[in-house]
């Protein structure tokens, strides 16, 4: 087997190699989605470079849905004493029907612009599946 990496570790679970690394004291386990050790090494080196450059994103973010972010937004409004009475109906009536069921990682500028144009036209904004 190749030499052990200096940053993090590589383990085999079943037939797939997984990487484990730490950022700010928090442990991250991530599948390399490959049966090759070299692919896991490459992914581990990539994550190390991302952390060093300060651009590392939590791999779980791709599995988070819009509803979770909208809930967090409402909690933030409530905790910080901001106009929660205004935000709650906007989130419930306008934002949740459009963004709620989609993955947060799939929200992009084009989708946001489509939402804005539909809202400006006075139509109820519901995402077509």
JSON list of C-alpha atoms in Angstrom, two decimals:
[
{"chain": "A", "resi": 1, "resn": "UNK", "atom": "CA", "xyz": [0.00, 0.00, 0.00]},
{"chain": "A", "resi": 2, "resn": "UNK", "atom": "CA", "xyz": [1.29, 3.55, -0.72]},
{"chain": "A", "resi": 3, "resn": "UNK", "atom": "CA", "xyz": [2.72, 5.68, 2.05]},
{"chain": "A", "resi": 4, "resn": "UNK", "atom": "CA", "xyz": [0.37, 7.25, 4.59]},
{"chain": "A", "resi": 5, "resn": "UNK", "atom": "CA", "xyz": [-0.72, 10.84, 3.80]},
{"chain": "A", "resi": 6, "resn": "UNK", "atom": "CA", "xyz": [0.54, 13.63, 6.10]},
{"chain": "A", "resi": 7, "resn": "UNK", "atom": "CA", "xyz": [-2.84, 15.39, 6.21]},
{"chain": "A", "resi": 8, "resn": "UNK", "atom": "CA", "xyz": [-5.89, 13.36, 7.25]},
{"chain": "A", "resi": 9, "resn": "UNK", "atom": "CA", "xyz": [-6.33, 9.67, 6.65]},
{"chain": "A", "resi": 10, "resn": "UNK", "atom": "CA", "xyz": [-7.68, 7.25, 4.08]},
{"chain": "A", "resi": 11, "resn": "UNK", "atom": "CA", "xyz": [-9.70, 4.19, 5.03]},
{"chain": "A", "resi": 12, "resn": "UNK", "atom": "CA", "xyz": [-11.45, 1.50, 3.08]},
{"chain": "A", "resi": 13, "resn": "UNK", "atom": "CA", "xyz": [-15.10, 0.89, 3.93]},
{"chain": "A", "resi": 14, "resn": "UNK", "atom": "CA", "xyz": [-16.40, -2.05, 1.97]},
{"chain": "A", "resi": 15, "resn": "UNK", "atom": "CA", "xyz": [-14.98, -1.55, -1.51]},
{"chain": "A", "resi": 16, "resn": "UNK", "atom": "CA", "xyz": [-14.90, 2.25, -1.40]},
{"chain": "A", "resi": 17, "resn": "UNK", "atom": "CA", "xyz": [-12.12, 4.44, 0.01]},
{"chain": "A", "resi": 18, "resn": "UNK", "atom": "CA", "xyz": [-13.09, 7.22, 2.39]},
{"chain": "A", "resi": 19, "resn": "UNK", "atom": "CA", "xyz": [-11.07, 10.21, 3.54]},
{"chain": "A", "resi": 20, "resn": "UNK", "atom": "CA", "xyz": [-11.06, 11.79, 6.99]},
{"chain": "A", "resi": 21, "resn": "UNK", "atom": "CA", "xyz": [-9.68, 15.23, 7.72]},
{"chain": "A", "resi": 22, "resn": "UNK", "atom": "CA", "xyz": [-10.12, 18.05, 10.22]},
{"chain": "A", "resi": 23, "resn": "UNK", "atom": "CA", "xyz": [-10.80, 21.75, 9.82]},
{"chain": "A", "resi": 24, "resn": "UNK", "atom": "CA", "xyz": [-11.03, 24.10, 12.81]},
{"chain": "A", "resi": 25, "resn": "UNK", "atom": "CA", "xyz": [-11.23, 21.09, 15.13]},
{"chain": "A", "resi": 26, "resn": "UNK", "atom": "CA", "xyz": [-14.20, 19.63, 13.26]},
{"chain": "A", "resi": 27, "resn": "UNK", "atom": "CA", "xyz": [-13.95, 16.20, 11.70]},
{"chain": "A", "resi": 28, "resn": "UNK", "atom": "CA", "xyz": [-15.05, 15.58, 8.12]},
{"chain": "A", "resi": 29, "resn": "UNK", "atom": "CA", "xyz": [-15.57, 12.11, 6.63]},
{"chain": "A", "resi": 30, "resn": "UNK", "atom": "CA", "xyz": [-16.10, 12.02, 2.90]},
{"chain": "A", "resi": 31, "resn": "UNK", "atom": "CA", "xyz": [-16.42, 9.23, 0.37]},
{"chain": "A", "resi": 32, "resn": "UNK", "atom": "CA", "xyz": [-14.04, 9.26, -2.56]},
{"chain": "A", "resi": 33, "resn": "UNK", "atom": "CA", "xyz": [-16.74, 7.33, -4.47]},
{"chain": "A", "resi": 34, "resn": "UNK", "atom": "CA", "xyz": [-13.93, 5.20, -5.87]},
{"chain": "A", "resi": 35, "resn": "UNK", "atom": "CA", "xyz": [-12.34, 1.82, -5.35]},
{"chain": "A", "resi": 36, "resn": "UNK", "atom": "CA", "xyz": [-8.90, 3.28, -6.14]},
{"chain": "A", "resi": 37, "resn": "UNK", "atom": "CA", "xyz": [-6.59, 4.46, -3.37]},
{"chain": "A", "resi": 38, "resn": "UNK", "atom": "CA", "xyz": [-5.06, 7.03, -5.73]},
{"chain": "A", "resi": 39, "resn": "UNK", "atom": "CA", "xyz": [-8.46, 8.72, -6.23]},
{"chain": "A", "resi": 40, "resn": "UNK", "atom": "CA", "xyz": [-8.87, 9.02, -2.46]},
{"chain": "A", "resi": 41, "resn": "UNK", "atom": "CA", "xyz": [-5.35, 10.49, -2.19]},
{"chain": "A", "resi": 42, "resn": "UNK", "atom": "CA", "xyz": [-6.18, 13.02, -4.89]},
{"chain": "A", "resi": 43, "resn": "UNK", "atom": "CA", "xyz": [-9.41, 14.04, -3.12]},
{"chain": "A", "resi": 44, "resn": "UNK", "atom": "CA", "xyz": [-7.60, 14.38, 0.21]},
{"chain": "A", "resi": 45, "resn": "UNK", "atom": "CA", "xyz": [-4.91, 16.58, -1.38]},
{"chain": "A", "resi": 46, "resn": "UNK", "atom": "CA", "xyz": [-7.68, 18.69, -2.98]},
{"chain": "A", "resi": 47, "resn": "UNK", "atom": "CA", "xyz": [-9.44, 19.18, 0.38]},
{"chain": "A", "resi": 48, "resn": "UNK", "atom": "CA", "xyz": [-6.13, 20.09, 2.01]},
{"chain": "A", "resi": 49, "resn": "UNK", "atom": "CA", "xyz": [-5.50, 22.73, -0.67]},
{"chain": "A", "resi": 50, "resn": "UNK", "atom": "CA", "xyz": [-9.04, 24.13, -0.24]},
{"chain": "A", "resi": 51, "resn": "UNK", "atom": "CA", "xyz": [-8.58, 24.43, 3.53]},
{"chain": "A", "resi": 52, "resn": "UNK", "atom": "CA", "xyz": [-5.17, 26.07, 3.09]},
{"chain": "A", "resi": 53, "resn": "UNK", "atom": "CA", "xyz": [-6.62, 28.56, 0.57]},
{"chain": "A", "resi": 54, "resn": "UNK", "atom": "CA", "xyz": [-9.63, 29.27, 2.81]},
{"chain": "A", "resi": 55, "resn": "UNK", "atom": "CA", "xyz": [-12.22, 28.14, 0.25]},
{"chain": "A", "resi": 56, "resn": "UNK", "atom": "CA", "xyz": [-13.25, 24.82, 1.80]},
{"chain": "A", "resi": 57, "resn": "UNK", "atom": "CA", "xyz": [-17.03, 24.28, 1.80]},
{"chain": "A", "resi": 58, "resn": "UNK", "atom": "CA", "xyz": [-18.77, 21.77, 4.03]},
{"chain": "A", "resi": 59, "resn": "UNK", "atom": "CA", "xyz": [-19.45, 18.66, 1.90]},
{"chain": "A", "resi": 60, "resn": "UNK", "atom": "CA", "xyz": [-22.83, 18.28, 3.63]},
{"chain": "A", "resi": 61, "resn": "UNK", "atom": "CA", "xyz": [-23.99, 21.60, 2.18]},
{"chain": "A", "resi": 62, "resn": "UNK", "atom": "CA", "xyz": [-24.94, 19.87, -1.06]},
{"chain": "A", "resi": 63, "resn": "UNK", "atom": "CA", "xyz": [-27.47, 17.78, 0.82]},
{"chain": "A", "resi": 64, "resn": "UNK", "atom": "CA", "xyz": [-29.16, 20.71, 2.58]},
{"chain": "A", "resi": 65, "resn": "UNK", "atom": "CA", "xyz": [-32.57, 21.77, 1.34]},
{"chain": "A", "resi": 66, "resn": "UNK", "atom": "CA", "xyz": [-33.92, 25.31, 1.04]},
{"chain": "A", "resi": 67, "resn": "UNK", "atom": "CA", "xyz": [-36.40, 24.76, 3.86]},
{"chain": "A", "resi": 68, "resn": "UNK", "atom": "CA", "xyz": [-33.52, 24.44, 6.34]},
{"chain": "A", "resi": 69, "resn": "UNK", "atom": "CA", "xyz": [-32.08, 27.78, 5.23]},
{"chain": "A", "resi": 70, "resn": "UNK", "atom": "CA", "xyz": [-35.46, 29.47, 5.37]},
{"chain": "A", "resi": 71, "resn": "UNK", "atom": "CA", "xyz": [-35.99, 28.14, 8.91]},
{"chain": "A", "resi": 72, "resn": "UNK", "atom": "CA", "xyz": [-32.58, 29.51, 9.88]},
{"chain": "A", "resi": 73, "resn": "UNK", "atom": "CA", "xyz": [-33.47, 32.86, 8.35]},
{"chain": "A", "resi": 74, "resn": "UNK", "atom": "CA", "xyz": [-36.64, 33.09, 10.45]},
{"chain": "A", "resi": 75, "resn": "UNK", "atom": "CA", "xyz": [-34.77, 32.09, 13.61]},
{"chain": "A", "resi": 76, "resn": "UNK", "atom": "CA", "xyz": [-32.17, 34.77, 12.88]},
{"chain": "A", "resi": 77, "resn": "UNK", "atom": "CA", "xyz": [-34.87, 37.40, 12.43]},
{"chain": "A", "resi": 78, "resn": "UNK", "atom": "CA", "xyz": [-36.54, 36.35, 15.68]},
{"chain": "A", "resi": 79, "resn": "UNK", "atom": "CA", "xyz": [-33.34, 36.17, 17.74]},
{"chain": "A", "resi": 80, "resn": "UNK", "atom": "CA", "xyz": [-31.95, 39.49, 16.52]},
{"chain": "A", "resi": 81, "resn": "UNK", "atom": "CA", "xyz": [-35.23, 41.33, 17.04]},
{"chain": "A", "resi": 82, "resn": "UNK", "atom": "CA", "xyz": [-35.55, 42.17, 13.36]},
{"chain": "A", "resi": 83, "resn": "UNK", "atom": "CA", "xyz": [-38.99, 42.50, 11.76]},
{"chain": "A", "resi": 84, "resn": "UNK", "atom": "CA", "xyz": [-40.05, 38.88, 12.18]},
{"chain": "A", "resi": 85, "resn": "UNK", "atom": "CA", "xyz": [-43.73, 39.76, 11.74]},
{"chain": "A", "resi": 86, "resn": "UNK", "atom": "CA", "xyz": [-42.88, 40.94, 8.22]},
{"chain": "A", "resi": 87, "resn": "UNK", "atom": "CA", "xyz": [-40.47, 38.10, 7.33]},
{"chain": "A", "resi": 88, "resn": "UNK", "atom": "CA", "xyz": [-42.59, 35.11, 8.36]},
{"chain": "A", "resi": 89, "resn": "UNK", "atom": "CA", "xyz": [-45.44, 35.65, 5.84]},
{"chain": "A", "resi": 90, "resn": "UNK", "atom": "CA", "xyz": [-42.97, 36.45, 3.05]},
{"chain": "A", "resi": 91, "resn": "UNK", "atom": "CA", "xyz": [-41.07, 33.22, 3.68]},
{"chain": "A", "resi": 92, "resn": "UNK", "atom": "CA", "xyz": [-44.27, 31.16, 4.02]},
{"chain": "A", "resi": 93, "resn": "UNK", "atom": "CA", "xyz": [-46.18, 32.58, 1.04]},
{"chain": "A", "resi": 94, "resn": "UNK", "atom": "CA", "xyz": [-43.44, 33.54, -1.43]},
{"chain": "A", "resi": 95, "resn": "UNK", "atom": "CA", "xyz": [-40.09, 31.85, -0.73]},
{"chain": "A", "resi": 96, "resn": "UNK", "atom": "CA", "xyz": [-41.04, 28.37, 0.52]},
{"chain": "A", "resi": 97, "resn": "UNK", "atom": "CA", "xyz": [-43.23, 27.43, -2.47]},
{"chain": "A", "resi": 98, "resn": "UNK", "atom": "CA", "xyz": [-40.39, 28.29, -4.83]},
{"chain": "A", "resi": 99, "resn": "UNK", "atom": "CA", "xyz": [-37.16, 27.42, -2.99]},
{"chain": "A", "resi": 100, "resn": "UNK", "atom": "CA", "xyz": [-38.27, 25.15, -0.15]},
{"chain": "A", "resi": 101, "resn": "UNK", "atom": "CA", "xyz": [-38.00, 21.68, -1.66]},
{"chain": "A", "resi": 102, "resn": "UNK", "atom": "CA", "xyz": [-34.88, 22.22, -3.78]},
{"chain": "A", "resi": 103, "resn": "UNK", "atom": "CA", "xyz": [-31.33, 21.55, -2.73]},
{"chain": "A", "resi": 104, "resn": "UNK", "atom": "CA", "xyz": [-29.61, 24.66, -1.52]},
{"chain": "A", "resi": 105, "resn": "UNK", "atom": "CA", "xyz": [-26.62, 23.86, -3.73]},
{"chain": "A", "resi": 106, "resn": "UNK", "atom": "CA", "xyz": [-28.82, 24.09, -6.84]},
{"chain": "A", "resi": 107, "resn": "UNK", "atom": "CA", "xyz": [-29.83, 27.71, -6.17]},
{"chain": "A", "resi": 108, "resn": "UNK", "atom": "CA", "xyz": [-27.91, 29.94, -8.56]},
{"chain": "A", "resi": 109, "resn": "UNK", "atom": "CA", "xyz": [-28.10, 33.43, -10.00]},
{"chain": "A", "resi": 110, "resn": "UNK", "atom": "CA", "xyz": [-30.30, 32.42, -12.95]},
{"chain": "A", "resi": 111, "resn": "UNK", "atom": "CA", "xyz": [-32.84, 30.76, -10.65]},
{"chain": "A", "resi": 112, "resn": "UNK", "atom": "CA", "xyz": [-32.90, 33.78, -8.33]},
{"chain": "A", "resi": 113, "resn": "UNK", "atom": "CA", "xyz": [-33.44, 36.09, -11.32]},
{"chain": "A", "resi": 114, "resn": "UNK", "atom": "CA", "xyz": [-36.31, 33.89, -12.54]},
{"chain": "A", "resi": 115, "resn": "UNK", "atom": "CA", "xyz": [-37.91, 34.12, -9.09]},
{"chain": "A", "resi": 116, "resn": "UNK", "atom": "CA", "xyz": [-37.49, 37.91, -9.04]},
{"chain": "A", "resi": 117, "resn": "UNK", "atom": "CA", "xyz": [-39.01, 38.34, -12.51]},
{"chain": "A", "resi": 118, "resn": "UNK", "atom": "CA", "xyz": [-42.00, 36.15, -11.64]},
{"chain": "A", "resi": 119, "resn": "UNK", "atom": "CA", "xyz": [-42.52, 37.99, -8.34]},
{"chain": "A", "resi": 120, "resn": "UNK", "atom": "CA", "xyz": [-42.30, 41.36, -10.11]},
{"chain": "A", "resi": 121, "resn": "UNK", "atom": "CA", "xyz": [-44.94, 40.21, -12.59]},
{"chain": "A", "resi": 122, "resn": "UNK", "atom": "CA", "xyz": [-47.36, 39.61, -9.74]},
{"chain": "A", "resi": 123, "resn": "UNK", "atom": "CA", "xyz": [-47.59, 35.89, -10.39]},
{"chain": "A", "resi": 124, "resn": "UNK", "atom": "CA", "xyz": [-47.43, 33.39, -7.57]},
{"chain": "A", "resi": 125, "resn": "UNK", "atom": "CA", "xyz": [-43.92, 31.91, -7.71]},
{"chain": "A", "resi": 126, "resn": "UNK", "atom": "CA", "xyz": [-44.01, 28.15, -7.73]},
{"chain": "A", "resi": 127, "resn": "UNK", "atom": "CA", "xyz": [-41.20, 26.11, -9.11]},
{"chain": "A", "resi": 128, "resn": "UNK", "atom": "CA", "xyz": [-42.06, 23.70, -11.90]},
{"chain": "A", "resi": 129, "resn": "UNK", "atom": "CA", "xyz": [-40.69, 20.23, -11.22]}
]
